[in-house]
Amino acid sequence: MKENASHMLSKKIFSTQKISLIERSAIIEKKGNDLSLMKKAARFSWNEIRKKYPSSKKWLILCGIGNNAGDGMMLASIALKSNVDVKICYFFPDKIFTGCAAEIHSELESLASQNTLKIIHHLNESILNDSDLIIDAIFGIGINRPIDNSIKSKINLINNQDAPIVSLDIPSGVHPDSGQIMGAAIKATMTITFISHKLCFYLGEGKNLSGVIKCSHLDISQRHFSRVTEDMKIINESYTQNKLLRRKSDTHKGNYGHVLIVGGGPGMHGAALLSGESSLRGGAGKVTIFMHESHRSLINKARPELMLIFSNEGINIESILSKVDVVAIGPGLGLDDWARSVFKHVIKSNKPLVVDADGLNILSEKNFKREDWVLTPHPGEAAKLLSKSSVEIQENRFLSLDKLKDNYGGTIVLKGNNTLIGNKDYVTNICTQGNPGMASAGMGDVLTGLIAAMMSQGYSQFEAASVGVEAHARAGDIAARRGERGLIAGDVINEIRGCVN
């Protein structure tokens, strides 16, 4: 496969169902069976393990009964020929292997009869402690229901020992699509996956259990991948660079739109100011902030490039709405009568919107649906919008995103670790950048202003949200080079300019 094709595939993430279609298509074309792909998977696994753990000499390979076990047994065959001391523990010794796994199992049984391979029938702490590497080939992507208590206890025993654990395809016990733990799951130090990255590497608990991820497409031609639509795309700096073109020399501020930030209720002016400054740094031509009258003393303290309008009557906003291109409502808005009055007038306008923070909290009480807005909920706000708990949102973020799209329309930015950007007309984007230091006040306000700036410059809601999320996360990572603890929203604003040029 050409390098550029492999690079393109590395950004695409497919569901389990679609991975099976890709695999089956490749096998049919070759008029073969799973064995050829298992051999490639095992050889790739062997090479990656030897690079990562070159001194490991005593392997324990844990096998279930499906194709994942076939991958494990094929790897055992390679390791044995390279003089590694290999033990295999069959998790379901009373089950019968089928297909290619049965063929490999027969070969290994022959080696066992010659005392070349040791078969373990009862897993215990002593056997685990005697191994310097553990290979997890128990379930792979085949799991579709909670595991029973006897297997749970074995998985907990495995996780409590000191040797590194390498999972083949995905950590056993993790749902391949949602990333949920199906009762108990292996905590891998490295996962060697095949054909495509899996959804569970980015969703639910799967992202915390996979360790270092290595992927092989197993030399499957790109045309087999092209026959199905990916479920998610990873966006990174190249995505933003391809969208943000160099400006023409004869340009002026009117070409880049006028953003109105609506927020700053009593006692909460900071959020609106952060959002406004972020919009300026993101390239908006002009930015106006509409905030409560109580902040009028700020007129000489705010960034002078921002235009400030103060009012204690929401109705005053109507004349301003006619003069702007994009409205971002929510940063520091509050939930009082003033906030609700302002929200009512903004929501009735025909201006493209970005809705965040208290704007989302007010929206959760309404029954509005629009296609020209971007909603940017964190898990708690998403829970209110869907009448769920935050835990339910996080258990299946992909499904939560779909429900938000269905219920509210437009583009949804489901914030958090691995932020998702969804719209019914596009493949979902995922941003894997960002860091824990960004869990501090004002970060969401900065993102709101940045997305509004991109919309004011003519990008579609989905593109603006995707570029805004990526640039915001990358700015956060640059700002965190001096340390994550103590990172504040203003630090991220200082890095935005470099991330959008």
XYZ file of C-alpha atoms in Angstrom:
501
model
C 0.000 0.000 0.000
C 1.329 3.450 -0.843
C 2.409 5.570 2.099
C -0.114 8.323 1.411
C -2.944 5.780 1.221
C -1.874 4.313 4.556
C -1.770 7.807 6.049
C -5.295 8.484 4.817
C -6.554 5.223 6.329
C -4.911 6.021 9.661
C -7.331 8.936 10.059
C -10.417 6.817 9.386
C -12.173 4.790 12.064
C -14.694 2.077 11.243
C -17.305 0.256 13.290
C -16.935 -3.475 13.905
C -19.613 -4.257 11.348
C -17.812 -2.304 8.643
C -14.439 -3.812 9.531
C -16.010 -7.247 9.003
C -17.275 -6.146 5.584
C -13.804 -4.903 4.622
C -12.180 -8.129 5.805
C -14.723 -10.323 4.005
C -14.333 -8.325 0.786
C -10.554 -8.778 0.852
C -10.829 -12.524 1.532
C -13.349 -13.064 -1.273
C -11.127 -11.212 -3.738
C -8.186 -13.470 -2.866
C -10.448 -16.561 -2.936
C -8.939 -17.501 0.388
C -9.900 -17.661 4.056
C -9.024 -15.985 7.337
C -5.745 -17.890 7.614
C -3.727 -15.597 5.338
C -4.805 -12.523 7.303
C -4.115 -14.308 10.606
C -0.581 -15.022 9.469
C -0.026 -11.361 8.603
C -1.570 -10.261 11.903
C 0.665 -12.647 13.855
C 3.812 -11.606 12.002
C 3.029 -7.917 12.581
C 2.336 -8.645 16.250
C 5.604 -10.521 16.628
C 7.596 -7.638 15.113
C 5.906 -5.004 17.286
C 6.345 -7.029 20.464
C 10.013 -7.663 19.799
C 10.537 -3.926 19.250
C 8.686 -2.987 22.426
C 9.775 -5.880 24.668
C 13.007 -7.266 23.161
C 14.152 -8.965 26.356
C 10.910 -10.845 27.079
C 11.507 -14.605 27.039
C 8.617 -16.174 28.949
C 5.251 -15.568 27.325
C 1.804 -16.496 28.549
C -0.791 -16.342 25.754
C -4.449 -16.260 26.833
C -6.802 -17.635 24.183
C -10.573 -17.712 23.797
C -12.135 -19.720 20.966
C -12.730 -17.321 18.043
C -10.542 -15.600 15.476
C -8.858 -13.575 18.217
C -7.660 -16.862 19.704
C -6.493 -17.832 16.209
C -4.326 -14.698 16.121
C -2.905 -15.615 19.527
C -2.163 -19.212 18.564
C -0.523 -18.138 15.298
C 1.658 -15.724 17.274
C 2.537 -18.595 19.626
C 3.715 -20.649 16.660
C 6.050 -17.858 15.512
C 7.369 -17.281 19.035
C 8.077 -20.977 19.577
C 10.135 -21.119 16.385
C 12.151 -18.190 17.739
C 12.949 -20.040 20.971
C 10.589 -18.109 23.233
C 9.282 -20.053 26.211
C 5.537 -20.054 25.457
C 2.637 -21.154 27.612
C -0.956 -21.088 26.350
C -3.941 -20.869 28.621
C -7.236 -21.777 26.946
C -10.001 -19.854 28.690
C -12.690 -22.242 27.444
C -11.055 -25.698 27.329
C -14.413 -27.428 26.916
C -15.259 -25.468 23.747
C -14.406 -26.646 20.244
C -12.430 -24.439 17.852
C -13.813 -23.946 14.340
C -12.489 -22.660 11.028
C -8.908 -21.418 10.798
C -8.571 -21.328 14.579
C -9.186 -25.102 14.643
C -6.421 -25.629 12.083
C -3.899 -23.631 14.105
C -5.036 -25.323 17.319
C -4.284 -28.745 15.824
C -0.765 -27.641 14.940
C -0.161 -26.386 18.461
C -1.530 -29.587 19.991
C 1.145 -31.434 18.055
C 3.816 -29.154 19.492
C 2.380 -29.655 22.969
C 2.629 -33.417 22.580
C 6.350 -32.953 21.858
C 6.710 -30.854 25.041
C 7.678 -27.833 22.932
C 4.600 -25.933 24.079
C 3.125 -25.877 27.582
C -0.688 -25.910 27.893
C -2.177 -24.337 31.033
C -5.596 -25.518 32.132
C -6.000 -23.530 35.330
C -4.811 -19.933 35.499
C -3.352 -18.888 38.846
C -1.156 -16.217 40.360
C 1.961 -18.372 40.262
C 1.711 -18.881 36.493
C 1.149 -15.167 35.939
C 4.116 -14.215 38.115
C 6.324 -16.617 36.180
C 5.636 -14.771 32.899
C 7.441 -11.643 31.725
C 4.873 -10.916 28.989
C 1.170 -11.693 28.766
C -0.675 -11.797 25.440
C -4.423 -11.199 25.541
C -6.230 -13.071 22.745
C -9.393 -13.921 24.664
C -12.298 -12.064 23.046
C -11.084 -9.377 20.641
C -13.916 -7.614 18.812
C -16.196 -10.642 19.136
C -17.657 -9.712 22.510
C -21.310 -8.610 22.425
C -22.633 -9.387 25.912
C -21.467 -9.041 29.531
C -18.949 -11.666 30.603
C -19.703 -14.035 33.468
C -18.267 -13.875 36.983
C -15.742 -16.679 36.517
C -14.090 -14.798 33.646
C -14.283 -11.521 35.576
C -12.234 -13.009 38.388
C -9.578 -14.237 35.935
C -9.346 -10.828 34.248
C -8.973 -9.117 37.617
C -6.212 -11.577 38.515
C -4.429 -10.822 35.215
C -4.638 -7.064 35.730
C -3.132 -7.343 39.220
C 0.221 -8.784 38.160
C 3.346 -6.872 37.121
C 4.160 -8.153 33.626
C 3.177 -5.977 30.641
C 0.030 -7.051 28.803
C -0.308 -6.937 25.010
C -3.865 -7.178 23.701
C -4.481 -8.409 20.172
C -7.007 -6.250 18.289
C -8.637 -4.711 21.408
C -8.413 -5.309 25.168
C -10.704 -8.231 25.986
C -13.850 -7.194 27.795
C -14.136 -3.805 26.076
C -17.066 -3.323 23.702
C -15.428 -2.653 20.323
C -17.754 0.201 19.325
C -18.890 1.968 22.503
C -15.743 1.432 24.573
C -17.845 0.257 27.522
C -16.489 -2.380 29.895
C -18.577 -5.537 29.577
C -18.266 -6.506 33.231
C -14.455 -6.543 33.418
C -11.709 -5.760 30.915
C -8.013 -6.267 30.371
C -5.864 -3.193 31.014
C -3.270 -3.387 28.257
C 0.099 -1.685 28.113
C 0.032 -2.114 24.323
C -2.716 -3.018 21.869
C -1.872 -4.405 18.448
C -4.870 -3.931 16.218
C -5.667 -5.037 12.697
C -7.326 -3.652 9.565
C -8.386 -0.364 11.211
C -8.325 1.543 14.460
C -11.427 0.685 16.474
C -14.022 3.074 17.841
C -13.350 1.858 21.382
C -9.853 3.372 21.315
C -11.494 6.801 21.472
C -14.752 6.227 23.350
C -15.800 5.163 26.844
C -13.274 3.368 29.031
C -11.621 1.769 26.012
C -9.333 4.743 25.520
C -7.957 4.298 29.045
C -7.374 0.546 28.719
C -5.635 0.247 25.342
C -2.160 1.569 26.130
C 0.116 2.189 23.151
C -1.735 1.325 19.931
C -0.080 -0.179 16.864
C -2.138 -0.862 13.739
C -1.594 -2.891 10.578
C -3.969 -2.751 7.621
C -2.726 -6.281 6.765
C -1.940 -5.180 3.201
C -5.650 -4.945 2.381
C -6.101 -2.738 -0.661
C -7.562 0.712 -0.098
C -10.387 -0.055 -2.528
C -11.896 -2.435 0.033
C -11.960 0.391 2.586
C -13.480 2.730 0.003
C -16.539 0.508 -0.343
C -17.794 1.531 3.091
C -18.087 4.919 4.787
C -15.982 5.420 7.866
C -17.792 6.145 11.133
C -15.316 8.746 12.373
C -12.371 10.752 11.090
C -9.482 11.955 13.207
C -8.746 15.634 12.662
C -5.354 17.173 13.343
C -3.216 20.134 12.340
C -3.258 19.185 8.654
C -7.070 19.360 8.655
C -6.958 22.963 9.899
C -4.131 23.932 7.551
C -6.089 22.651 4.559
C -9.152 24.689 5.571
C -7.506 27.972 6.570
C -6.176 29.428 3.352
C -3.838 32.433 3.172
C -5.685 35.733 2.992
C -5.610 37.890 -0.139
C -3.554 41.073 -0.067
C -6.486 43.369 -0.978
C -8.701 42.220 1.868
C -10.399 44.213 4.664
C -12.128 43.532 7.978
C -15.543 43.384 6.357
C -14.508 40.189 4.573
C -14.167 38.315 7.845
C -17.487 38.956 9.479
C -18.903 40.559 12.580
C -19.375 38.329 15.638
C -21.750 39.198 18.456
C -21.026 37.577 21.818
C -24.117 37.553 24.043
C -23.430 36.856 27.707
C -21.917 38.468 30.739
C -24.856 38.498 33.089
C -24.462 40.122 36.525
C -21.157 39.067 38.093
C -20.037 36.975 35.078
C -18.392 39.359 32.612
C -15.156 37.351 32.368
C -16.611 34.538 30.272
C -17.926 36.945 27.625
C -14.606 38.817 27.452
C -12.670 35.565 27.015
C -15.020 34.516 24.249
C -14.719 37.887 22.523
C -10.942 37.951 22.614
C -10.826 34.376 21.310
C -12.993 35.453 18.360
C -10.557 38.233 17.530
C -7.579 35.874 17.740
C -9.462 33.401 15.559
C -9.684 35.961 12.771
C -13.116 37.589 13.013
C -13.166 41.039 11.387
C -15.133 42.669 14.220
C -16.404 41.493 17.595
C -19.101 43.072 19.717
C -20.044 41.905 23.218
C -23.563 42.446 24.535
C -23.580 42.203 28.317
C -25.501 43.381 31.367
C -25.560 47.045 32.348
C -23.892 46.241 35.679
C -20.549 45.837 33.905
C -20.432 49.314 32.361
C -17.314 50.181 34.383
C -15.427 47.658 32.206
C -15.490 50.024 29.262
C -11.974 51.236 30.070
C -10.606 47.874 31.213
C -11.521 45.436 28.437
C -9.379 44.782 25.379
C -9.831 47.971 23.299
C -10.378 46.048 20.061
C -13.650 44.684 21.472
C -16.828 46.739 21.157
C -18.953 46.614 24.310
C -22.690 47.219 24.587
C -24.448 47.244 27.958
C -28.141 46.815 28.662
C -30.496 45.774 31.415
C -33.287 45.161 28.888
C -33.072 42.177 26.596
C -35.171 43.902 23.933
C -32.304 46.313 23.208
C -30.482 43.517 21.455
C -32.803 43.429 18.432
C -31.245 46.407 16.651
C -27.782 44.969 17.170
C -28.667 41.564 15.719
C -29.412 43.122 12.332
C -25.830 44.398 12.067
C -23.883 41.192 12.768
C -23.154 37.960 10.887
C -22.865 35.360 13.653
C -24.087 35.266 17.250
C -22.521 33.287 20.091
C -24.766 33.127 23.140
C -24.088 31.626 26.541
C -20.711 32.622 28.037
C -21.556 33.971 31.489
C -25.164 34.508 30.427
C -26.791 33.355 33.651
C -30.288 32.008 34.174
C -32.142 35.079 35.472
C -34.934 37.068 33.782
C -32.429 39.194 31.866
C -30.715 36.099 30.455
C -33.984 34.472 29.446
C -35.224 37.663 27.787
C -32.001 37.996 25.787
C -32.113 34.305 24.834
C -35.689 34.657 23.565
C -34.765 37.496 21.203
C -31.604 35.826 19.947
C -33.273 32.496 19.279
C -35.978 34.214 17.195
C -33.386 35.839 14.933
C -32.252 34.280 11.668
C -28.567 34.668 12.479
C -26.304 31.583 12.559
C -25.703 30.714 16.190
C -23.176 29.140 18.522
C -24.893 28.124 21.766
C -22.896 27.255 24.869
C -22.999 27.253 28.680
C -26.146 28.856 30.111
C -27.511 29.181 26.595
C -27.624 25.386 26.552
C -29.159 25.244 30.006
C -31.994 27.497 28.863
C -32.306 25.551 25.618
C -32.785 22.321 27.588
C -36.086 23.775 28.828
C -37.290 24.523 25.288
C -38.179 22.462 22.242
C -36.153 24.133 19.497
C -34.436 22.547 16.514
C -32.335 24.424 13.959
C -29.919 23.423 11.250
C -27.908 26.666 11.287
C -26.488 26.470 14.786
C -23.581 24.861 16.614
C -24.262 23.516 20.102
C -21.191 22.914 22.278
C -22.240 20.909 25.362
C -19.914 19.287 27.841
C -21.237 15.982 29.268
C -23.211 17.700 32.020
C -24.941 20.051 29.582
C -25.556 17.193 27.160
C -27.191 15.281 30.016
C -29.632 18.161 30.570
C -30.386 18.420 26.869
C -31.216 14.703 26.681
C -32.709 14.296 30.187
C -30.008 11.766 31.030
C -27.219 11.562 33.574
C -23.643 12.554 32.788
C -22.648 8.923 33.348
C -25.093 7.786 30.644
C -23.691 10.376 28.242
C -20.126 9.208 28.815
C -20.981 5.507 28.630
C -21.797 5.873 24.943
C -20.656 9.242 23.625
C -21.184 8.235 20.005
C -24.838 7.338 20.648
C -25.290 10.500 22.740
C -23.984 12.573 19.842
C -26.502 10.950 17.490
C -29.385 11.692 19.864
C -28.324 15.322 20.184
C -28.219 15.638 16.395
C -31.662 14.071 16.071
C -33.245 16.188 18.801
C -31.672 19.572 18.106
C -30.321 19.525 14.538
C -27.322 21.516 13.343
C -23.787 20.696 14.370
C -23.059 19.245 17.803
C -19.709 19.554 19.562
C -19.719 17.013 22.409
C -16.799 18.270 24.461
C -14.508 16.269 26.692
C -11.560 13.952 26.211
C -11.628 13.165 22.470
C -14.193 15.807 21.519
C -16.732 14.693 18.891
C -18.097 16.963 16.152
C -21.252 15.686 14.455
C -23.708 16.794 11.772
C -26.238 14.626 9.943
C -24.646 15.459 6.570
C -21.034 14.624 7.499
C -18.938 11.801 8.886
C -18.289 12.540 12.566
C -14.943 14.189 13.319
C -12.977 13.450 16.462
C -10.190 15.542 17.958
C -7.685 13.512 19.933
C -5.595 16.511 20.989
C -5.941 18.547 24.167
C -4.816 17.777 27.702
C -6.076 17.592 31.315
C -4.719 21.073 32.030
C -7.586 22.425 29.936
C -10.039 21.356 32.648
C -10.219 24.880 34.046
C -12.591 27.825 33.992
C -13.141 29.661 30.726
C -11.847 27.032 28.304
C -15.317 26.440 26.855
C -15.848 30.202 26.430
C -12.630 30.398 24.416
C -13.834 27.570 22.156
C -17.217 29.258 21.657
C -15.608 32.473 20.463
C -13.230 30.602 18.201
C -15.992 28.623 16.482
C -18.016 31.829 15.992
C -14.964 33.450 14.402
C -14.658 30.607 11.908
C -18.355 30.854 11.017
C -18.018 34.622 10.497
C -15.231 33.972 7.989
C -17.537 31.916 5.790
C -16.959 28.330 6.891
C -19.910 25.988 7.235
C -21.062 25.234 10.762
C -19.462 21.784 10.655
C -16.149 23.045 9.249
C -16.085 25.975 11.670
C -16.723 23.671 14.619
C -14.068 21.178 13.481
C -11.414 23.822 12.807
C -12.274 25.596 16.058
C -12.043 22.428 18.137
C -8.740 21.359 16.578
C -7.075 24.779 16.843
C -8.336 25.199 20.418
C -7.001 21.783 21.480
C -3.644 22.344 19.786
C -3.322 25.786 21.371
C -3.969 24.101 24.710
C -1.248 21.550 24.056
C 1.236 24.260 23.105
C 0.339 26.255 26.218
C 0.765 23.120 28.345
C 4.414 22.689 27.371
C 5.264 24.629 30.521
C 3.039 22.303 32.547
C -0.611 21.319 32.664
C -1.350 22.309 36.240
C -2.177 26.005 36.426
C -3.025 26.313 32.724
C -5.688 29.023 32.274
C -7.942 30.075 29.423
C -5.873 33.191 28.740
C -2.824 30.989 28.089
C -4.756 29.184 25.360
C -5.929 32.469 23.792
C -2.281 33.541 23.551
C -1.530 30.496 21.359
C -4.578 30.640 19.071
C -3.094 33.110 16.605
C -0.246 30.759 15.772
C -2.657 27.838 15.399
C -4.871 29.544 12.801
C -2.019 30.723 10.565
